[in-house]
Coordinates of C-alpha atoms and ligand atoms in Angstrom, one line a residue:
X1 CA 20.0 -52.1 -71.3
X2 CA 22.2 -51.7 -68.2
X3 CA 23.4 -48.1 -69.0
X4 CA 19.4 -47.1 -69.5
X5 CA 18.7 -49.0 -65.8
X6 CA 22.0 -47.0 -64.2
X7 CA 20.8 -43.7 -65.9
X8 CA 17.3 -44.2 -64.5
X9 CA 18.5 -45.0 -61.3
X10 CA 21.2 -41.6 -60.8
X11 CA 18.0 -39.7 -62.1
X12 CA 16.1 -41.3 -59.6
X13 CA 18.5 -40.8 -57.1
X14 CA 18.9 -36.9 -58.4
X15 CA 15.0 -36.8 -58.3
X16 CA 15.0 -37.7 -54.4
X17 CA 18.1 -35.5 -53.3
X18 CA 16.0 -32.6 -55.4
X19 CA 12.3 -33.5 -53.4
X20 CA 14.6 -33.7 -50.2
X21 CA 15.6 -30.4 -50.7
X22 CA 12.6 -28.7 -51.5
X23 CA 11.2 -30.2 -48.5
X24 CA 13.5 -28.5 -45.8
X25 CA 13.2 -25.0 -48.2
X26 CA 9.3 -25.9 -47.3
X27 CA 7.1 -24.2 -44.6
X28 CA 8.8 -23.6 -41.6
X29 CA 6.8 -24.0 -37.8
X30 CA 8.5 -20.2 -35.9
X31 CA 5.7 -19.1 -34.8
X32 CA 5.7 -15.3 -33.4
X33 CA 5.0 -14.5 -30.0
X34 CA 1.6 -12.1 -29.5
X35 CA 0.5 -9.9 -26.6
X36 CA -2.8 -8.7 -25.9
X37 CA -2.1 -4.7 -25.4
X38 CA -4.9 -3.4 -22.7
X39 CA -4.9 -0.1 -21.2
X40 CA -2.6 0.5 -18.0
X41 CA -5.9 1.3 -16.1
X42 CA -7.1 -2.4 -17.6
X43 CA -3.6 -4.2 -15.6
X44 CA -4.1 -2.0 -12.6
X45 CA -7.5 -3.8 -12.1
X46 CA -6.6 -7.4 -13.6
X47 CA -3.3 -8.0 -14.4
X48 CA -1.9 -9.2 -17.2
X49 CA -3.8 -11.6 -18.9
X50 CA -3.3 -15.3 -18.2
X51 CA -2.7 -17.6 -20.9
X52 CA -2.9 -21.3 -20.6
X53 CA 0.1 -22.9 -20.5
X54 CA -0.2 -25.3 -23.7
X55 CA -2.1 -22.3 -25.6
X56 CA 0.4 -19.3 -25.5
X57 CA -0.9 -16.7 -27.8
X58 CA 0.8 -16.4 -31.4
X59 CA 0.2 -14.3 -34.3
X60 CA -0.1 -17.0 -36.4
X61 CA -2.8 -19.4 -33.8
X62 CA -4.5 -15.6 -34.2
X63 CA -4.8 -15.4 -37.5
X64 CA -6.2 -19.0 -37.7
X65 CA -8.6 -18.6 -35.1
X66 CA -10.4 -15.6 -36.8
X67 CA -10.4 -17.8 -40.2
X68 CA -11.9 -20.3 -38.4
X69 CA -14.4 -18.1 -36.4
X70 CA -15.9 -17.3 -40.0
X71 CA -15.8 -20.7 -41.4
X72 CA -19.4 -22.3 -42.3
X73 CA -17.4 -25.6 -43.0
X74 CA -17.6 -26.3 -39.5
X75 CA -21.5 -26.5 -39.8
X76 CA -23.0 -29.6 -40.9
X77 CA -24.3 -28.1 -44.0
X78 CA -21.7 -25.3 -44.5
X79 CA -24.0 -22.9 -43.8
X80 CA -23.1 -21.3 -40.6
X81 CA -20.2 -19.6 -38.7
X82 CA -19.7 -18.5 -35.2
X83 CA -19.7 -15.0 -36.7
X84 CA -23.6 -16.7 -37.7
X85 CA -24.8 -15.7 -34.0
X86 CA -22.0 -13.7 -32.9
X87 CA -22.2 -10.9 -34.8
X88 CA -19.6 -7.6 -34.5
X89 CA -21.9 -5.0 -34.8
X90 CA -23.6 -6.5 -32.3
X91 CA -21.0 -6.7 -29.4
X92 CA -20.7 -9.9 -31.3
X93 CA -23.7 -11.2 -29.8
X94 CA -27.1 -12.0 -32.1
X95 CA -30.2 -9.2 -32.2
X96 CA -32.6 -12.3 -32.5
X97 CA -33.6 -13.8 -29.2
X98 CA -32.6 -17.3 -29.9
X99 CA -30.5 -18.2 -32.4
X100 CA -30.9 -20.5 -35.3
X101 CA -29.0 -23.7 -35.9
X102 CA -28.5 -25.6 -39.0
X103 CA -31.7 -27.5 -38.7
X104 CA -34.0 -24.8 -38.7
X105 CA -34.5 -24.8 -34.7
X106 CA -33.8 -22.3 -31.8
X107 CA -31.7 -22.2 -29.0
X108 CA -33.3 -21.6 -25.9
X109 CA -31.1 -19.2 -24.7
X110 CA -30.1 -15.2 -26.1
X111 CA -26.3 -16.1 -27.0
X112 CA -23.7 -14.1 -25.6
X113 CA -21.3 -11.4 -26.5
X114 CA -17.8 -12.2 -27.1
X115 CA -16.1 -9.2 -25.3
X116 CA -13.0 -9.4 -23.2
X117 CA -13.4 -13.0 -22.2
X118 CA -9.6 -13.7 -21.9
X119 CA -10.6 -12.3 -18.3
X120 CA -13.3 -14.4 -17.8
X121 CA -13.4 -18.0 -15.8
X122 CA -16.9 -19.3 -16.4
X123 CA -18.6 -19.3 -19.8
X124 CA -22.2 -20.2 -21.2
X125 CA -25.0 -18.8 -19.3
X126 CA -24.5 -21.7 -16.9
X127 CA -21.1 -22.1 -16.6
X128 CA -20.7 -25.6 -17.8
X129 CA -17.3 -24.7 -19.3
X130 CA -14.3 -23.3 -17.6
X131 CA -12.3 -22.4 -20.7
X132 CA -12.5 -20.9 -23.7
X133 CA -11.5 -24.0 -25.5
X134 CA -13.7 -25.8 -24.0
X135 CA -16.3 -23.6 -25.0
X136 CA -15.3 -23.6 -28.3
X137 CA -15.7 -27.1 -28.5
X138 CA -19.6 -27.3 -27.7
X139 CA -21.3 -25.4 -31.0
X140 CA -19.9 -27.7 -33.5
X141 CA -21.6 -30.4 -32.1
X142 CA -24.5 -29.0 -31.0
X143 CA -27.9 -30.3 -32.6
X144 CA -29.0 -26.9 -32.4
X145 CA -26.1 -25.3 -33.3
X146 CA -23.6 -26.6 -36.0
X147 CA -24.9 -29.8 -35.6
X148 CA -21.7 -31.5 -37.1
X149 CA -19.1 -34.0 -36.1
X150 CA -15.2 -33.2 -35.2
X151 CA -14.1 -36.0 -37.5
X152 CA -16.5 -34.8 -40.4
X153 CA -15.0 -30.7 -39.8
X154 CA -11.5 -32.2 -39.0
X155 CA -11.9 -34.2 -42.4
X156 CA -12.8 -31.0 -44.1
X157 CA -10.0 -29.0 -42.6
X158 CA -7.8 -31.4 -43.9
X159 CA -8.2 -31.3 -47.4
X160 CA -7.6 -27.5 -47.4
X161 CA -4.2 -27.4 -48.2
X162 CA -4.5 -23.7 -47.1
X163 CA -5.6 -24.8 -43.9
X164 CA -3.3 -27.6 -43.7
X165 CA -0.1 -24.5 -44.0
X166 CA -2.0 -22.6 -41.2
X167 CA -2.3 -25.3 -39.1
X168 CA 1.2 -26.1 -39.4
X169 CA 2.3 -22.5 -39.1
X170 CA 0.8 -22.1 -36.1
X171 CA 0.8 -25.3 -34.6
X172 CA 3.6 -27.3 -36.0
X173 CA 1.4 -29.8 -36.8
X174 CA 0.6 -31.7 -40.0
X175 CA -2.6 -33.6 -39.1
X176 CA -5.5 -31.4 -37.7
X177 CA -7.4 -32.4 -34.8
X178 CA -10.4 -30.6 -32.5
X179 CA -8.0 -30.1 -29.6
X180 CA -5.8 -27.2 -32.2
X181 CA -8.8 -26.2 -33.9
X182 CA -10.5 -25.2 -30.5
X183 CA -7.0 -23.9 -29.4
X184 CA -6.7 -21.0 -32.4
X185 CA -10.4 -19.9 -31.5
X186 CA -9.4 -19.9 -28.3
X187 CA -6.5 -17.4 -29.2
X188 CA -8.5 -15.3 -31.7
X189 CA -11.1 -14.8 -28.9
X190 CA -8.5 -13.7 -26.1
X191 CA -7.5 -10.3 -28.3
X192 CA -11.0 -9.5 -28.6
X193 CA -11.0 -6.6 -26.1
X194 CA -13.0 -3.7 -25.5
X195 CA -11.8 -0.6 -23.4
X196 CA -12.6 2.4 -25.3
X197 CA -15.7 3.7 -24.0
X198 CA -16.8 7.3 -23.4
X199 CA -16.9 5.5 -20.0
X200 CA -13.2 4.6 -19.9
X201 CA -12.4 8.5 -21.4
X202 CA -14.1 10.4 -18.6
X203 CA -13.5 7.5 -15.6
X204 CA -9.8 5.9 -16.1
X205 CA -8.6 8.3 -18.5
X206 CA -9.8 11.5 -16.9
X207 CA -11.8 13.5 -19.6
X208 CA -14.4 14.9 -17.8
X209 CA -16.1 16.4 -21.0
X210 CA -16.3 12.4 -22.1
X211 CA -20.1 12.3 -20.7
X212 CA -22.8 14.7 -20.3
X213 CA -24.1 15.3 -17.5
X214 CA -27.4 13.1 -17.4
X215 CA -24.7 10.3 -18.1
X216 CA -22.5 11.3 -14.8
X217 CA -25.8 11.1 -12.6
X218 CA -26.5 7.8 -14.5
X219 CA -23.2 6.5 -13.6
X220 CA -23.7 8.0 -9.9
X221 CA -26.7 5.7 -9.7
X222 CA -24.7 2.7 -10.8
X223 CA -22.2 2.7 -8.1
X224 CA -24.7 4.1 -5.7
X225 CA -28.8 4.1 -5.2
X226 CA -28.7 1.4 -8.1
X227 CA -26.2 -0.7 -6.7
X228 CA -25.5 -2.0 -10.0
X229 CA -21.4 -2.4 -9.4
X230 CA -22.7 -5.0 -6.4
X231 CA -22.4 -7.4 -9.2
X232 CA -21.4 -5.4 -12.6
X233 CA -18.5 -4.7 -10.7
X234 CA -16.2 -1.5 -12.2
X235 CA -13.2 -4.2 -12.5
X236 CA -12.9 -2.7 -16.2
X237 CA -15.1 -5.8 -16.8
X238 CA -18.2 -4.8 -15.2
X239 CA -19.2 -8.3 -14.5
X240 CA -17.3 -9.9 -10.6
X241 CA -17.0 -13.6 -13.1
X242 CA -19.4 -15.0 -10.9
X243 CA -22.6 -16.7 -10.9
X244 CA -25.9 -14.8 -9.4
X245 CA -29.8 -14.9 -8.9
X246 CA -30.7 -11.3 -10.1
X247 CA -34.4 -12.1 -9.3
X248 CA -36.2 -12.8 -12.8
X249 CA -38.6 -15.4 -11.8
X250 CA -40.5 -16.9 -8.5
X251 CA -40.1 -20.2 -10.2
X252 CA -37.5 -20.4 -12.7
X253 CA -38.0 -22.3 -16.1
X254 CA -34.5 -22.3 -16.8
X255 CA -32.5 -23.9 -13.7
X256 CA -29.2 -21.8 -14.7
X257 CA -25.9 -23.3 -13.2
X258 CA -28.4 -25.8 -11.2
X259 CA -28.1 -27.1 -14.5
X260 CA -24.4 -28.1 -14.5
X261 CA -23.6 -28.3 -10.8
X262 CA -26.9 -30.2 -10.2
X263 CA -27.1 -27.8 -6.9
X264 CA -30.7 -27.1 -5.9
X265 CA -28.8 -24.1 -4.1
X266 CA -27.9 -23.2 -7.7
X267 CA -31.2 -22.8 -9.4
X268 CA -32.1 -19.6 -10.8
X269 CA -28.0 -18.4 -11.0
X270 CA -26.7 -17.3 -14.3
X271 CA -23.4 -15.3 -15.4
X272 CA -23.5 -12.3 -14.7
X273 CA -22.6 -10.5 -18.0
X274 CA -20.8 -7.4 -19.1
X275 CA -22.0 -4.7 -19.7
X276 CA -19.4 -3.2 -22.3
X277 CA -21.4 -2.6 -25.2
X278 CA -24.5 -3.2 -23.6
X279 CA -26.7 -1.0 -26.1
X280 CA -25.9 -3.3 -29.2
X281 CA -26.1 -6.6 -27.4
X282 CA -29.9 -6.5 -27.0
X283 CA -32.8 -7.9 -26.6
X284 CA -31.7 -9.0 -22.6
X285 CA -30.9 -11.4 -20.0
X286 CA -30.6 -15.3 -20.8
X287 CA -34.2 -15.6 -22.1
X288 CA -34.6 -12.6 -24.2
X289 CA -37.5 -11.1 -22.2
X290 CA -36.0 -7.5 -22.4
X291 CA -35.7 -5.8 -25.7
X292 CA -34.4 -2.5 -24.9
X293 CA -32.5 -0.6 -21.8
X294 CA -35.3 0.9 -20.6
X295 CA -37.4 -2.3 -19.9
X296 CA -34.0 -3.6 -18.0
X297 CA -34.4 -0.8 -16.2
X298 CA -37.6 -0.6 -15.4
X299 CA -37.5 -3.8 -13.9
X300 CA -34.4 -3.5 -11.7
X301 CA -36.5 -0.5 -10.2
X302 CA -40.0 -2.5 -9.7
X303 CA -39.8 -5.6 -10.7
X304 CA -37.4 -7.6 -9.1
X305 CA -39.1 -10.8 -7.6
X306 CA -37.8 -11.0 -4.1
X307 CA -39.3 -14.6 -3.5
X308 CA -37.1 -16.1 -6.3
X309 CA -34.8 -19.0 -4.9
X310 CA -31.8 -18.1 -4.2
X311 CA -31.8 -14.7 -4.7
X312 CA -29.4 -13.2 -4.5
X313 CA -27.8 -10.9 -1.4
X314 CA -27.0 -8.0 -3.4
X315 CA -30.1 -7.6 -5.0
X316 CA -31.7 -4.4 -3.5
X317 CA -33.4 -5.9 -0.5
X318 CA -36.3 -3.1 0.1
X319 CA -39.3 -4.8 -1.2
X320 CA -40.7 -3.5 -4.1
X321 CA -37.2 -2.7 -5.7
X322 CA -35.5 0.3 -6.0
X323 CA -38.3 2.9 -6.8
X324 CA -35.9 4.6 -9.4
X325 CA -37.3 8.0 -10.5
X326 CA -38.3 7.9 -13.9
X327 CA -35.8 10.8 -14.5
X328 CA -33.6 8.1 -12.3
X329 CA -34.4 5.4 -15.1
X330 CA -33.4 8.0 -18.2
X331 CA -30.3 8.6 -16.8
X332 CA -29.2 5.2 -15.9
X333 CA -29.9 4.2 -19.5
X334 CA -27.9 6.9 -20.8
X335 CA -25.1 5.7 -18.4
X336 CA -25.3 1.6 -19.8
X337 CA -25.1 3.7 -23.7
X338 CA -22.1 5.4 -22.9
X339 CA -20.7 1.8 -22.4
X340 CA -20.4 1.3 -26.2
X341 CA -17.0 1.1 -28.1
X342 CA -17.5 2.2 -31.9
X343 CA -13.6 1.3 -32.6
X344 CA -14.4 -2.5 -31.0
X345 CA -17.7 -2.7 -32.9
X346 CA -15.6 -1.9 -36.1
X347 CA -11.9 -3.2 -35.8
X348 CA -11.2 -4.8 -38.8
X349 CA -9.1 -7.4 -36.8
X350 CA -11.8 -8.7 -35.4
X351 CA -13.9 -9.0 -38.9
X352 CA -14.2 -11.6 -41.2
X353 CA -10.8 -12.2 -42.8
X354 CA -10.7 -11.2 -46.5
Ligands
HEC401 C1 -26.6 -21.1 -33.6 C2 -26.0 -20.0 -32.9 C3 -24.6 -20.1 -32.3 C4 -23.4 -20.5 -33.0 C5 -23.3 -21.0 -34.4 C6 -22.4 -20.4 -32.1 N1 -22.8 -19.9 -30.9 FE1 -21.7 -19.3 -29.3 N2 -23.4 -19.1 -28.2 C7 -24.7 -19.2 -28.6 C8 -25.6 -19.3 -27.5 C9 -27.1 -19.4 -27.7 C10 -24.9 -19.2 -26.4 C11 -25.4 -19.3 -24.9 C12 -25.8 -20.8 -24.7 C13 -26.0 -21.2 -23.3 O1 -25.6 -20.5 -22.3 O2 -26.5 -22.3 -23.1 C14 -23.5 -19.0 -26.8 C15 -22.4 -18.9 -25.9 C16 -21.1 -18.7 -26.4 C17 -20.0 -18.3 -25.5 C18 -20.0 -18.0 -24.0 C19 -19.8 -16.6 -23.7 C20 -19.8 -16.3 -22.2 O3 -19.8 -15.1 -21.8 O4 -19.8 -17.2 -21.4 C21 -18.8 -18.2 -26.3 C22 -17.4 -17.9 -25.9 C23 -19.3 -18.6 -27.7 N3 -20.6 -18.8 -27.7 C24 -18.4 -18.7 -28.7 C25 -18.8 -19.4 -29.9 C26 -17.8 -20.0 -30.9 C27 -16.3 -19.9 -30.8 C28 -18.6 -20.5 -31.9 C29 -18.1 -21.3 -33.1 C30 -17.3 -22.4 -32.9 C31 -20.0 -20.3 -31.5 N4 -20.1 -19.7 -30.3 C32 -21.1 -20.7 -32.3 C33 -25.0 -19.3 -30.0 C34 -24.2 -19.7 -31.0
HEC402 C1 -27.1 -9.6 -7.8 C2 -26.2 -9.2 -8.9 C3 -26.7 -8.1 -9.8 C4 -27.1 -6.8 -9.6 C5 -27.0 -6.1 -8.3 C6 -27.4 -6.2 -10.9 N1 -27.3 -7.2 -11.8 FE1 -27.7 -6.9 -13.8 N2 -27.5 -8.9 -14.1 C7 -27.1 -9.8 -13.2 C8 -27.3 -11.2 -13.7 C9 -27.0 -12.5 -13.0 C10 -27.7 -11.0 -15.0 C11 -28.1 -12.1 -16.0 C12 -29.5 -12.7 -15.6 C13 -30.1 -13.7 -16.5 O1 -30.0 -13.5 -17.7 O2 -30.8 -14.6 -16.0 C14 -27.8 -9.6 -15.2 C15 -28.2 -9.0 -16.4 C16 -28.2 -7.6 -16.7 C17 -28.4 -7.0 -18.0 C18 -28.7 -7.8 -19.3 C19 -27.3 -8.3 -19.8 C20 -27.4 -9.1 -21.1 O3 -26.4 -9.3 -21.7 O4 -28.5 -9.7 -21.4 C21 -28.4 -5.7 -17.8 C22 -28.5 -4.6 -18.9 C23 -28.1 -5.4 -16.4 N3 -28.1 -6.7 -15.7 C24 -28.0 -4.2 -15.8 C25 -28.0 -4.0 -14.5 C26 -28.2 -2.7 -13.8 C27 -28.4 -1.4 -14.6 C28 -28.2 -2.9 -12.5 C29 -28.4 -1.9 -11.4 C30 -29.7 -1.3 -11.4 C31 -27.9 -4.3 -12.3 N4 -27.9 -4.9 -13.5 C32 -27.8 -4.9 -11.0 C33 -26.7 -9.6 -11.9 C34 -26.9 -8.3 -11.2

């Protein structure tokens, strides 16, 4: 009886010396150092980009972040992604002019596109968040979005065991919380670049047979008569990050960044977007009223309401608008097409992860 208990016991002890060692040949947390690669032209404007301190970009908190990006477990009824409303082909923006949640219901704004925001300091169409995490935060929870909890996706995360290596790969960390979910989206969302326009051939990179020539007058009105750059500014971005009044309405429905700063000198302001891909992201501005280029157009030239509040002091001050020719118009809108980056649209690093 005693030799059977000491036996048992050196196999136990065998047993746990064997589970110890499999343990340290386990996972191991060395993550690998990543760098978003942008044109020299792109640095000359902006720098390198910044990356917040507790967040430094990683292949692996990449890799997770676009898994994540296309997971419909974080939806309350695993039905929806980001990827749901933010859709490649589309500049990663939605064609429908409010998107649907979980529920059934709409938004009640046009979402945005998802291009080069690693640059950006402002996001949603009213600024209420100054990160990217942040940001990422919000659509999970949103009754018209995701409409789910952080402990219910956090839960579901969990008991992925292949989630539970990623997470640990990337993050070091065994239990999974919002903060490193939000974090790797974060990261995926920073290398989502887009700097290969005809545009950037024929401006930065000096291919003059990169546009025709209806698109070099088009682009001649932009930074000139059209004064488009005012606030599209040719940063590489063609937004100046800020917030602006670009004249839609004499009395606003949607108060804008009024809305967060709770400034009635702030009513009517909303980002002011890239135009990078501008052709795929449509229909236009926070509301949807514009389906196509043209219309956009159309009314920066004649439709521009001057008594708006807080209009702002770039907008063309001469009354009716501009008074673009119609051959003007055309040639403009050929312009804001030559905007478009195919190799963005289909980079498979930026597609749902197989
Ligand atoms: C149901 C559709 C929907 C889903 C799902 C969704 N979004 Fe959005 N997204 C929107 C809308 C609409 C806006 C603009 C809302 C506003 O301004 O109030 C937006 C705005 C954004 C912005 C701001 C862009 C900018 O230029 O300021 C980012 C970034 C973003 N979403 C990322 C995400 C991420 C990451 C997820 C997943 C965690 C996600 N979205 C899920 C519809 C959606
Ligand atoms: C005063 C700054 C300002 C000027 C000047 C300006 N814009 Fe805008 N633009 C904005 C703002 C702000 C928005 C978003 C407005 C909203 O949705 O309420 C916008 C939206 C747009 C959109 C729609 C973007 C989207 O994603 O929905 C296009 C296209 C556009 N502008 C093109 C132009 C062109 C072309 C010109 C020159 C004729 C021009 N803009 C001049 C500030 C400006």
């Amino acid at each position: 009886m005693k030799k059977i208990k000491i036996v048992a016991c050196i196999v136990a002890v065998i047993a746990a010396i064997h589970a110890c060692k499999k343990k340290s040949e386990g996972p191991v947390y060395n993550p690998t150092a990543a760098k978003v690669e942008v044109p020299t032209y792109v640095k000359a404007y902006l720098g390198e980009m910044q990356h917040p301190a507790d967040n430094p970009l990683t292949a692996e908190g990449v890799e997770l972040g676009r898994k994540l990006f296309y997971e419909k477990m974080l939806s309350n009824d695993n039905s929806i992604s980001c990827a749901s409303c933010h859709k490649q082909e589309f500049g990663f923006d939605d064609p429908a002019p409010f998107s649907k949640g979980t529920n059934g219901t709409l938004g009640g704004r046009n979402a945005m596109a998802i291009i080069n925001l690693g640059y950006n300091t402002g996001f949603f169409w009213d600024g209420r968040r100054n990160t990217l995490e942040g940001q990422a935060h919000d659509p999970v929870t949103n009754p018209v979005e995701m409409a789910n909890t952080w402990p219910e996706v956090t839960k579901r995360l969990q008991n992925s065991s292949e989630y539970r290596l990623l997470f640990f790969k990337a993050f070091g960390i065994t239990v999974i919380d919002s903060n490193h979910v939000v974090k790797a989206i974060a990261q995926f969302e920073r290398t989502m670049i887009s700097f290969d326009s005809r545009f950037d051939r024929y401006y930065y990179m000096g291919d003059s047979s990169a546009l025709n020539s209806k698109e070099k007058s088009g682009l001649a009105i932009f930074t000139g008569k059209g004064m488009c750059n005012d606030c599209h500014r040719m940063n590489t971005l063609f937004t100046d990050n800020e917030f602006r009044n670009n004249g839609l309405d004499v009395d606003p429905k949607d108060a804008g960044l009024m809305q967060f700063t709770g400034l009635a000198t702030d009513r009517g302001k909303f980002k002011v977007p890239t135009l990078r891909n501008i052709f795929e992201t449509a229909p236009y501005m926070h509301d949807s009223r514009f389906k196509t280029l043209e219309q956009v157009v159309s009314y920066y030239s004649s439709g521009v309401q001057q008594t708006s509040p807080n209009i702002d002091e770039h907008m063309p001050p001469f009354g009716a608008g501009l008074a673009l020719t119609t051959q003007e118009q055309a040639d403009l809108v050929a312009f804001l097409k030559a905007l478009s980056d195919p190799a963005f649209l289909t980079n498979t690093a930026f597609s749902e992860p197989k």
